[in-house]
Every structure is written in C-alpha cells, then in structure tokens.
Backbone as numpy.savetxt, mean C-alpha at the origin, in Angstrom:
# Nx Ny Nz CAx CAy CAz Cx Cy Cz
-10.97 4.13 -34.29 -10.85 2.74 -32.75 -12.02 3.66 -32.63
-12.13 3.33 -31.28 -13.23 3.82 -30.64 -12.56 3.91 -29.13
-12.60 4.92 -28.30 -12.02 4.86 -27.63 -11.55 4.42 -26.02
-12.26 3.35 -25.67 -11.64 3.17 -24.89 -10.75 1.47 -25.66
-10.43 1.87 -27.08 -8.93 1.06 -27.62 -8.22 1.73 -27.52
-8.87 3.49 -27.22 -6.91 3.86 -27.42 -6.80 4.67 -26.24
-7.51 3.98 -25.22 -6.73 4.32 -24.26 -6.04 3.56 -23.51
-5.20 3.57 -22.97 -3.56 2.78 -22.37 -4.12 2.92 -20.91
-3.41 1.45 -20.94 -3.42 0.83 -19.29 -2.67 1.05 -18.65
-2.34 1.03 -17.42 -0.52 1.28 -16.44 -1.62 0.26 -15.36
-0.15 -0.03 -15.64 -0.14 -0.83 -13.92 0.86 0.32 -12.45
0.19 0.67 -11.87 0.28 1.88 -10.84 0.38 1.37 -9.35
1.77 1.64 -8.81 1.40 1.21 -7.18 1.37 2.70 -6.78
0.36 2.84 -5.27 0.31 3.89 -4.45 0.85 3.59 -2.96
0.87 4.88 -3.11 2.15 5.49 -1.68 1.43 6.43 -1.06
0.85 6.31 0.50 0.33 6.88 1.65 1.20 7.11 2.64
0.54 8.65 2.43 1.64 9.17 3.91 0.72 9.09 5.13
1.46 9.37 6.37 0.65 9.73 7.44 0.79 9.82 8.25
1.25 10.87 9.64 1.42 11.11 10.96 1.54 10.18 12.37
0.77 9.32 11.56 1.06 7.74 12.78 -0.17 7.20 11.94
0.11 5.40 13.11 -0.33 4.61 12.33 -0.82 3.90 13.89
-1.86 3.28 13.69 -2.11 2.78 15.27 -2.39 0.75 15.01
-2.92 -0.28 14.96 -2.81 -1.69 14.98 -4.38 -1.67 16.17
-5.58 -2.10 16.10 -6.60 -2.49 16.59 -6.77 -3.88 16.80
-6.94 -4.24 17.66 -8.18 -5.06 18.51 -8.33 -6.29 17.43
-9.14 -5.59 16.13 -10.08 -5.96 16.05 -9.25 -6.95 14.00
-8.16 -6.65 14.48 -7.46 -6.82 12.79 -7.47 -5.69 12.27
-7.16 -4.79 12.35 -6.89 -3.70 11.76 -6.25 -2.56 11.79
-5.20 -1.68 11.07 -4.81 -0.88 10.89 -5.76 0.29 10.52
-4.96 1.23 11.54 -5.32 2.90 11.43 -3.95 3.79 10.98
-4.55 4.51 9.64 -3.06 5.92 9.44 -4.13 6.62 9.76
-3.09 7.74 10.63 -4.03 8.68 11.85 -4.21 10.11 10.56
-3.93 10.68 10.51 -3.69 12.67 9.97 -3.50 11.93 8.44
-4.39 11.31 7.87 -3.65 10.99 6.54 -3.44 12.37 5.52
-2.11 12.10 4.93 -2.05 13.15 4.19 -2.94 13.23 2.95
-3.82 13.88 2.53 -5.05 14.96 1.68 -5.07 13.57 0.24
-2.99 13.22 -0.30 -3.42 12.47 -1.76 -2.67 11.36 -1.81
-2.89 10.16 -2.20 -2.72 9.49 -2.60 -1.48 9.31 -3.65
-0.12 8.98 -3.81 0.18 8.93 -4.90 0.54 8.51 -5.09
0.35 7.94 -6.77 0.53 6.82 -8.10 1.57 6.93 -8.85
2.68 5.64 -9.27 3.34 5.65 -9.74 3.26 4.22 -10.89
3.67 4.61 -12.57 3.97 3.11 -13.09 5.30 2.95 -12.72
5.97 2.09 -13.53 7.16 1.74 -13.92 7.13 1.97 -15.80
8.41 1.98 -16.19 8.65 1.67 -17.22 7.50 0.72 -18.41
7.07 1.29 -19.64 7.41 2.17 -20.50 7.51 3.68 -19.68
6.20 3.71 -19.75 4.97 4.98 -19.73 5.44 5.93 -18.79
5.92 5.27 -16.86 6.46 6.23 -16.37 5.61 7.25 -15.75
4.39 6.61 -15.74 2.99 7.44 -14.80 3.27 8.25 -13.83
2.51 9.16 -13.45 3.01 9.90 -12.34 2.19 10.56 -11.56
1.32 10.62 -10.21 0.16 11.71 -9.51 -0.72 11.35 -9.01
-1.27 12.31 -8.36 -2.25 11.80 -7.01 -3.73 12.00 -7.61
-3.68 11.30 -6.09 -5.42 11.55 -6.36 -6.10 11.34 -4.35
-6.87 11.88 -4.76 -7.54 11.71 -3.45 -7.97 10.63 -2.18
-7.90 10.69 -1.35 -8.25 9.78 -0.72 -9.55 8.94 -0.73
-10.18 9.62 -1.17 -11.47 9.09 -1.28 -11.51 8.73 -2.65
-11.35 9.33 -3.94 -11.44 8.52 -4.39 -10.21 7.53 -4.99
-9.18 7.07 -3.69 -8.82 5.99 -4.32 -9.29 4.95 -3.35
-10.09 5.31 -2.54 -11.54 4.00 -1.65 -12.56 3.77 -3.19
-13.09 4.28 -3.55 -13.88 4.57 -4.89 -13.56 3.32 -5.71
-12.04 3.33 -6.29 -11.39 2.58 -6.89 -11.28 1.06 -6.50
-11.28 0.75 -5.85 -11.17 0.08 -4.94 -11.80 -0.99 -5.61
-13.44 -0.81 -5.71 -13.61 -2.33 -6.38 -13.99 -2.22 -8.05
-13.42 -1.21 -8.83 -13.25 -1.04 -9.91 -12.79 -2.33 -10.19
-13.44 -3.05 -11.93 -12.53 -3.26 -12.72 -12.69 -4.66 -12.66
-12.04 -5.77 -13.17 -11.98 -6.71 -13.40 -10.66 -7.30 -12.17
-9.96 -7.11 -11.59 -8.64 -7.32 -11.48 -8.71 -6.52 -9.86
-10.18 -5.78 -9.05 -9.72 -4.94 -8.42 -9.68 -5.20 -7.50
-9.19 -4.65 -6.25 -8.67 -4.67 -5.36 -8.90 -5.15 -4.09
-11.02 -4.92 -4.31 -11.54 -5.77 -3.51 -11.66 -7.55 -4.29
-11.34 -7.71 -5.22 -11.51 -8.77 -5.36 -10.14 -9.75 -5.33
-9.06 -9.05 -5.46 -7.57 -9.54 -5.47 -6.94 -8.61 -4.44
-7.08 -8.28 -3.27 -6.47 -7.49 -2.58 -5.14 -7.75 -2.02
-4.75 -6.49 -2.01 -3.87 -5.92 -2.59 -2.02 -6.41 -1.73
-0.71 -6.70 -1.87 -0.20 -6.34 -0.66 0.64 -4.92 -0.65
0.81 -4.87 0.65 1.53 -3.20 0.98 2.78 -3.72 1.61
4.03 -2.91 2.32 4.71 -2.34 3.20 4.39 -1.39 3.67
4.27 -1.23 5.01 3.93 -0.10 6.56 5.91 -0.27 6.64
5.80 1.37 6.55 7.13 1.83 6.66 6.95 3.03 7.99
7.61 2.10 8.79 7.59 2.90 10.20 8.60 3.99 11.33
8.60 4.16 12.15 9.66 4.64 13.22 9.93 3.56 13.47
10.82 2.64 14.98 10.88 1.85 15.91 11.94 2.41 16.97
12.09 2.13 17.96 13.57 2.48 18.54 15.05 2.90 18.14
15.29 2.01 17.20 16.28 1.80 16.99 16.44 2.09 15.61
15.48 3.41 14.95 15.40 3.47 13.50 13.53 3.29 13.23
14.47 3.14 11.67 12.46 2.45 10.97 12.31 0.88 11.33
11.29 0.82 10.82 10.70 -0.85 10.80 9.28 -0.94 9.59
9.93 -2.00 9.24 8.35 -2.38 8.16 7.96 -3.90 8.67
6.39 -3.48 7.72 5.63 -4.52 8.26 5.27 -5.09 6.72
4.84 -6.33 6.09 4.48 -6.44 5.01 3.04 -7.53 5.49
2.07 -6.51 4.95 0.66 -6.95 4.91 -0.36 -7.42 3.81
-1.13 -7.66 3.71 -2.91 -7.49 2.39 -3.50 -6.93 2.97
-3.87 -5.91 2.35 -5.15 -4.87 2.85 -6.14 -5.21 2.02
-7.56 -4.95 2.96 -9.14 -5.77 2.44 -9.87 -3.95 3.34
-11.03 -3.80 2.61 -12.19 -3.28 2.88 -11.32 -1.85 4.09
-11.43 -0.60 2.77 -10.67 0.45 3.29 -11.82 1.36 3.97
-11.68 2.07 5.03 -12.61 2.68 5.42 -12.53 4.45 5.96
-12.24 5.11 4.89 -12.18 6.27 5.33 -13.00 7.34 6.02
-12.45 7.90 6.89 -13.65 8.77 8.27 -12.77 9.85 8.60
-13.11 11.01 8.10 -12.08 12.24 7.79 -10.57 12.04 7.92
-9.84 12.02 8.32 -8.57 12.26 7.85 -7.47 10.56 8.39
-8.32 9.73 8.79 -8.44 8.68 8.71 -8.46 7.64 7.82
-7.36 6.65 7.91 -7.92 5.60 6.72 -7.81 4.31 7.58
-9.04 3.20 7.82 -8.36 1.89 8.59 -8.49 1.23 7.98
-7.78 -0.35 7.47 -8.10 -1.26 6.07 -7.67 -2.68 7.28
-8.82 -2.96 6.84 -8.28 -4.82 7.75 -7.53 -5.56 7.10
-6.29 -6.20 8.06 -4.93 -6.70 7.49 -5.10 -8.05 7.66
-3.80 -8.33 6.71 -3.40 -10.13 6.82 -1.94 -9.50 7.28
-1.20 -9.71 8.21 0.46 -9.93 7.88 1.29 -10.31 7.53
1.89 -10.47 6.91 2.91 -11.85 6.05 4.07 -11.36 6.97
4.68 -10.71 7.22 6.17 -11.12 6.84 6.26 -9.33 8.51
6.46 -10.04 9.88 6.95 -9.23 11.46 5.71 -8.54 11.71
6.32 -7.63 12.29 4.76 -7.56 13.55 3.90 -5.80 13.80
3.06 -6.07 13.19 2.74 -4.54 13.51 3.22 -3.79 14.36
2.92 -2.50 14.72 3.70 -1.20 16.83 1.44 -1.43 16.32
1.88 -1.37 17.98 0.48 -0.68 18.29 0.67 0.27 18.36
1.27 1.20 17.89 1.03 3.14 17.82 2.93 3.26 16.97
2.66 4.55 16.74 3.78 4.23 15.70 3.77 5.40 15.01
4.48 6.12 15.30 4.68 7.69 14.87 4.64 8.05 12.58
5.15 8.94 12.21 5.20 9.10 10.56 4.71 8.42 10.03
5.15 7.59 9.40 4.90 6.22 8.61 4.56 6.43 7.16
5.26 5.40 6.49 4.65 5.39 4.91 3.70 3.63 4.25
2.75 3.76 3.36 2.53 2.66 3.27 2.38 2.33 1.76
3.41 2.07 1.26 3.58 1.48 -0.32 2.49 0.25 -0.59
1.69 0.42 -1.15 0.43 -0.43 -1.45 0.88 -0.71 -3.33
0.90 -2.19 -3.24 1.45 -3.29 -4.52 0.65 -2.79 -5.87
0.39 -3.11 -7.10 -0.31 -2.69 -8.16 -1.82 -3.17 -8.23
-2.69 -3.01 -8.83 -3.68 -3.59 -9.16 -3.39 -4.95 -9.67
-4.62 -5.81 -9.11 -3.75 -7.48 -10.60 -2.64 -8.22 -10.07
-1.75 -7.76 -9.28 -0.21 -7.99 -9.39 0.04 -8.95 -8.49
0.32 -10.74 -8.76 0.88 -11.33 -7.17 2.10 -10.92 -6.52
2.57 -11.47 -5.56 3.37 -10.78 -5.03 4.60 -11.35 -6.26
5.34 -10.27 -7.03 6.28 -10.53 -7.68 7.85 -10.00 -6.99
8.54 -10.34 -7.87 10.40 -10.27 -6.77 10.28 -9.05 -7.00
9.33 -8.15 -8.31 10.08 -6.40 -8.29 8.62 -5.67 -7.81
8.00 -6.70 -6.60 6.84 -5.44 -6.34 6.81 -4.61 -4.89
6.80 -4.22 -4.58 6.78 -2.65 -3.47 7.74 -4.32 -2.28
6.47 -5.36 -2.13 6.48 -6.40 -1.27 7.63 -6.76 -1.28
8.20 -7.30 -2.90 8.86 -8.47 -2.98 10.07 -8.33 -2.72
10.89 -6.76 -3.11 11.42 -6.28 -3.17 12.03 -6.03 -2.04
11.23 -5.82 -0.99 11.43 -5.69 0.96 11.59 -7.38 1.39
10.70 -8.26 0.52 10.75 -9.23 1.08 12.17 -9.96 0.69
13.31 -9.88 -0.45 14.18 -9.85 -1.21 15.34 -9.22 -0.36
15.48 -7.75 -0.27 16.11 -7.55 0.49 16.18 -7.48 2.39
15.46 -8.81 2.29 15.20 -8.96 4.07 15.96 -10.56 4.07
15.63 -11.14 3.29 16.80 -12.69 3.14 18.56 -12.10 2.61
18.03 -11.08 1.35 19.59 -10.49 1.04 20.45 -10.33 2.71
19.62 -9.59 3.19 20.28 -9.09 4.79 20.41 -10.14 5.89
19.77 -11.01 5.36 19.90 -12.67 6.47 21.34 -13.13 6.54
21.26 -13.26 4.46 22.14 -13.74 4.75 23.69 -12.67 4.85
23.69 -11.65 4.97 25.60 -10.94 5.36 25.79 -10.96 6.96
24.81 -10.90 7.78 24.68 -10.98 8.81 25.81 -12.44 9.06
C-alpha cells in the first residue's frame, strides 16, 4: 500500500473563539481578537482532537474535492446578550484573516447576527457534510424545536 492508501481521513468539526464579534453592513461577520488556535475534533471511532493556526485553517478552505470553498459550512455563532446567551446559525463563505481578526461572508439561516457582541464561539460543521441531525447546526436546530414545543 502507498502512503495515501494508509492515511485515514476524519471529518473534523472546528471551533474558533474570539473576544468579540461585529456584523458588517456588507453581509459579513468579523471575529475580533481571534484566539491564535482553531480547535478541531472528530467523532467516533477515531476521536481525534487538535488545533491549528487560523492561517492554516484559512489555507485548508479550498483544499480537497469537498472543500469549504465548494460546499460552504454551516456554523453556529454563540454570543452573550442582555438575557444570557444567544446563537445564530449561518453559512460561512470567503474567509479573510487580517492580524487577529477573521471576516466571513455569511448567509444567516436562523436568528440574527448582533451589531456587536462580546466573547463568542463559532462552531463550524465538518467538511463536505450537509446539515444533518448530528451536525452542530443540526443539533442546535433540533434543540430549538424541542424548546419551542416545551413552552
């Protein structure tokens, strides 16, 4: 077997944290003072966990047959608001890294983006995966439906 045949592939989910988030007038979202590491993890059976630089994450954006560039990922942005925490489901496109800020073009799928908010976390679904019941955005959506039925 060649090297390529020995390599196992994983479907990794990614997590980015920042000190704040700002909505742009041009359909963008900027994470401000982005943490230096983008975390990633996979589910069973491998359970791989690690981190990579924000620049390396950006460099991977267009790699592979099912790249984020070809199949933009869904993500959940969790952020503080007056009553506690809020979250917004988005589709991420065209990331731009400038210093410690990353800006994405976004399509909002659920809820709305704040004009500005404090410390936030962006949970990014795996490469090449549709919005499934077990994706971060899918779990969020299912949880919201359940909460709505309980009210």
